[in-house]
Amino acid sequence: MSRVTVITGGAGGMGVATAKIVGQGNPVLLCDVRQDRLDDAAATMRDLGIDATAVNCDVTDRQAVDEMFRTAAGLGPVAAVVHAAGVSPAMGDAEYVLRTNAIGTLNVNEAFFASAADGGAIVNVASMAAHLMPEELIPVAAFPSALTDQKAFLADLLAACDIAGAEARSGIAYAVSKNFVKWYSSAQAERFNGRGLRIVSVSPGSVDTEMGRLEEAGGAGALVMDAAVPRWGRPEEMAELFAYCVSDKAGYLTGTDILNDGGVVASLRERARAAAATP
């Protein structure tokens, strides 16, 4: 029987690029909230001969996510999820960013945990922003409450966004939310393994997509120029990594984050070290 891959954010640049890879010989379910882009993505898949089902689903709505997974299960065993749905700081206020990136990740992963076939894998898209946030500012002590008290969890994360004034709140919320994605993908690895499942996260750098370019003026463009590889990442480069992470070839890979940022974080850290060492 065919192995189904669910791709959230499936109408975005990285989602479509991933579907083109994992959809070779197996059905894919594309999940997104923008119906116009979802229709275009589904048409692209049909033109390529890929068996794609499109579902309009808001990942912040757990009932909608559960229904989406029931639809996926109707296509065959759900063997993989690429959770690429998310928003950037330019797309909304701090609460919107936290709900979409953190609660959305929780909903998709918990639904996958409850319904996936043995041997399945999920890759969660985090961000290099999670690696750039000073460790002392990450409210990691609040992260476990996501599994028990979402109201308190969101309140604690929102409070952590108040450290630099109103204008910076969305950006801080983005970094906090992506740190949660990293934390969850590590902290839940043993629990997922108890169900025969793998879970990892990937932290892309600045990627040449519609959402990525929204942040160009907000600092992403400067970070690209500071990278060891001074260019924007391509969606296809991220997609190849996502596809590998959920494939059987990566059967020993779980509980970790893979930073795929063109060397931005490495370059910034080395420059900071060199500057601190200069008399």
Coordinates of C-alpha atoms in Angstrom, one line a residue, residues 1-203:
M1 CA 0.0 0.0 0.0
S2 CA 1.2 3.5 -0.8
R3 CA 2.8 5.6 2.0
V4 CA 1.2 9.0 2.5
T5 CA 3.1 12.2 3.2
V6 CA 1.3 15.1 4.8
I7 CA 2.9 18.5 4.0
T8 CA 1.6 21.5 6.0
G9 CA 2.3 24.8 4.5
G10 CA 2.0 22.7 1.4
A11 CA 1.2 25.6 -0.9
G12 CA 4.3 27.5 0.0
G13 CA 7.7 27.5 -1.7
M14 CA 9.3 24.8 0.5
G15 CA 6.1 22.8 0.7
V16 CA 5.6 22.6 -3.1
A17 CA 9.3 21.8 -3.6
T18 CA 9.0 19.0 -1.0
A19 CA 5.9 17.5 -2.6
K20 CA 7.7 17.3 -6.0
I21 CA 10.2 15.0 -4.3
V22 CA 8.2 12.8 -1.9
G23 CA 5.3 12.6 -4.3
Q24 CA 7.3 10.5 -6.7
G25 CA 5.3 7.2 -6.5
N26 CA 3.4 8.0 -3.3
P27 CA 0.4 10.2 -2.5
V28 CA 0.8 13.5 -0.8
L29 CA -1.7 15.6 1.1
L30 CA -1.1 19.3 0.9
C31 CA -2.4 21.4 3.8
D32 CA -2.6 25.2 3.7
V33 CA -4.9 28.1 4.7
R34 CA -4.7 30.0 1.5
Q35 CA -7.1 28.4 -0.9
D36 CA -5.8 30.2 -4.0
R37 CA -2.3 29.0 -3.5
L38 CA -3.5 25.6 -2.5
D39 CA -5.4 25.3 -5.8
D40 CA -2.3 26.4 -7.7
A41 CA -0.1 23.9 -5.8
A42 CA -2.6 21.0 -6.5
A43 CA -2.7 21.9 -10.2
T44 CA 1.1 21.9 -10.3
M45 CA 1.2 18.4 -8.8
R46 CA -1.4 17.1 -11.3
D47 CA 0.7 18.5 -14.2
L48 CA 3.6 16.5 -12.8
G49 CA 1.6 13.3 -12.5
I50 CA 1.7 13.4 -8.7
D51 CA -1.2 12.1 -6.7
A52 CA -2.0 15.1 -4.5
T53 CA -4.9 15.9 -2.3
A54 CA -5.4 19.5 -1.1
V55 CA -7.0 20.3 2.2
N56 CA -7.7 23.8 3.6
C57 CA -6.7 23.6 7.2
D58 CA -5.7 26.0 9.9
V59 CA -3.0 24.2 12.0
T60 CA -4.0 26.3 15.1
D61 CA -7.4 24.5 15.1
R62 CA -6.8 21.0 16.6
Q63 CA -10.2 19.7 15.4
A64 CA -9.4 20.8 11.8
V65 CA -5.9 19.2 12.1
D66 CA -7.5 15.9 13.3
E67 CA -9.9 15.9 10.4
M68 CA -7.1 16.6 8.0
F69 CA -5.2 13.5 9.3
R70 CA -8.4 11.4 8.9
T71 CA -8.5 12.5 5.3
A72 CA -4.8 11.6 4.9
A73 CA -5.4 8.1 6.5
G74 CA -8.2 7.5 3.9
L75 CA -5.5 7.7 1.3
G76 CA -3.3 5.1 2.9
P77 CA -1.0 4.8 6.0
V78 CA 0.4 8.1 7.0
A79 CA 4.2 7.5 7.0
A80 CA 5.6 11.0 7.0
V81 CA 4.8 14.6 7.8
V82 CA 6.7 17.7 6.7
H83 CA 5.4 20.4 9.0
A84 CA 6.3 23.6 7.1
A85 CA 3.3 25.7 8.1
G86 CA 4.3 28.9 9.9
V87 CA 4.4 32.7 9.8
S88 CA 7.1 35.3 10.0
P89 CA 7.3 38.4 12.1
A90 CA 6.0 40.6 9.2
M91 CA 2.8 38.6 9.0
G92 CA 1.2 39.4 12.3
D93 CA 1.4 40.3 16.0
A94 CA 3.2 38.3 18.7
E95 CA 0.2 36.3 19.7
Y96 CA -0.6 35.3 16.1
V97 CA 3.0 34.3 15.5
L98 CA 3.1 32.2 18.7
R99 CA -0.2 30.5 18.0
T100 CA 0.7 29.6 14.5
N101 CA 4.2 28.5 15.0
A102 CA 4.0 26.9 18.5
I103 CA 0.4 25.8 18.9
G104 CA 0.3 24.8 15.3
T105 CA 3.4 22.6 15.8
L106 CA 1.9 21.0 18.9
N107 CA -1.4 20.3 17.1
V108 CA 0.2 18.7 14.0
N109 CA 2.7 16.6 16.0
E110 CA 0.2 15.3 18.5
A111 CA -2.2 14.4 15.8
F112 CA 0.6 12.6 13.9
F113 CA 1.6 10.8 17.1
A114 CA -2.0 9.6 17.6
S115 CA -2.5 8.4 14.1
A116 CA 0.7 7.6 12.3
A117 CA 1.8 4.2 11.0
D118 CA 4.7 2.4 12.7
G119 CA 8.0 3.6 11.3
G120 CA 6.7 7.0 10.4
A121 CA 8.6 10.2 10.8
I122 CA 7.9 13.9 11.1
V123 CA 10.2 16.9 10.4
N124 CA 9.3 20.2 11.9
V125 CA 10.5 23.4 10.3
A126 CA 12.2 25.6 12.8
S127 CA 14.5 28.5 11.9
M128 CA 18.1 29.8 12.3
A129 CA 16.4 32.6 14.3
A130 CA 16.1 30.0 17.1
H131 CA 19.9 29.6 17.1
L132 CA 20.5 33.4 17.1
M133 CA 18.4 34.1 20.2
P134 CA 20.5 34.4 23.4
E135 CA 20.0 31.3 25.5
E136 CA 19.1 33.3 28.6
L137 CA 16.1 34.9 26.8
I138 CA 14.6 31.5 25.8
P139 CA 11.7 30.7 28.1
V140 CA 12.4 27.0 28.0
A141 CA 11.0 26.4 31.5
A142 CA 7.5 27.3 30.1
F143 CA 7.7 24.9 27.1
P144 CA 6.5 21.7 28.9
S145 CA 3.3 23.4 29.9
A146 CA 2.3 23.3 26.2
L147 CA 1.3 19.7 26.7
T148 CA -0.8 20.4 29.8
D149 CA -2.0 24.0 29.9
Q150 CA -2.0 25.8 26.6
K151 CA -3.4 29.0 28.1
A152 CA -0.6 29.3 30.7
F153 CA 1.9 28.3 28.0
L154 CA 0.8 31.1 25.7
A155 CA 0.7 33.6 28.5
D156 CA 4.3 32.8 29.6
L157 CA 5.6 33.0 26.0
L158 CA 3.8 36.3 25.4
A159 CA 5.4 37.7 28.6
A160 CA 8.8 36.6 27.3
C161 CA 8.2 38.8 24.3
D162 CA 8.1 42.0 26.3
I163 CA 11.8 42.4 26.7
A164 CA 12.5 44.9 23.9
G165 CA 9.4 47.1 23.4
A166 CA 6.3 46.8 21.2
E167 CA 8.1 47.1 17.8
A168 CA 10.2 44.0 18.5
R169 CA 7.5 41.8 20.0
S170 CA 6.7 39.9 16.7
G171 CA 10.4 39.2 16.0
I172 CA 11.0 38.0 19.5
A173 CA 7.8 35.8 19.3
Y174 CA 9.2 34.3 16.1
A175 CA 12.5 33.3 17.7
V176 CA 10.7 32.0 20.8
S177 CA 8.2 30.0 18.8
K178 CA 11.0 28.4 16.7
N179 CA 12.9 27.6 19.9
F180 CA 9.8 25.8 21.0
V181 CA 9.8 23.8 17.7
K182 CA 13.4 22.8 18.3
W183 CA 12.7 21.9 22.0
Y184 CA 9.6 19.8 21.2
S185 CA 11.4 17.9 18.4
S186 CA 14.1 16.9 20.9
A187 CA 12.1 16.5 24.1
Q188 CA 9.5 14.2 22.6
A189 CA 11.9 11.9 20.8
E190 CA 11.7 9.2 23.4
R191 CA 8.0 9.3 23.6
F192 CA 7.6 9.2 19.8
N193 CA 10.0 6.2 19.7
G194 CA 7.7 4.4 22.0
R195 CA 5.2 4.5 19.1
G196 CA 7.9 3.5 16.5
L197 CA 8.1 7.1 15.2
R198 CA 10.9 9.5 14.6
I199 CA 10.8 13.3 15.1
V200 CA 13.4 15.9 14.0
S201 CA 13.5 19.6 13.3
V202 CA 15.3 21.5 10.5
S203 CA 16.3 25.2 10.9

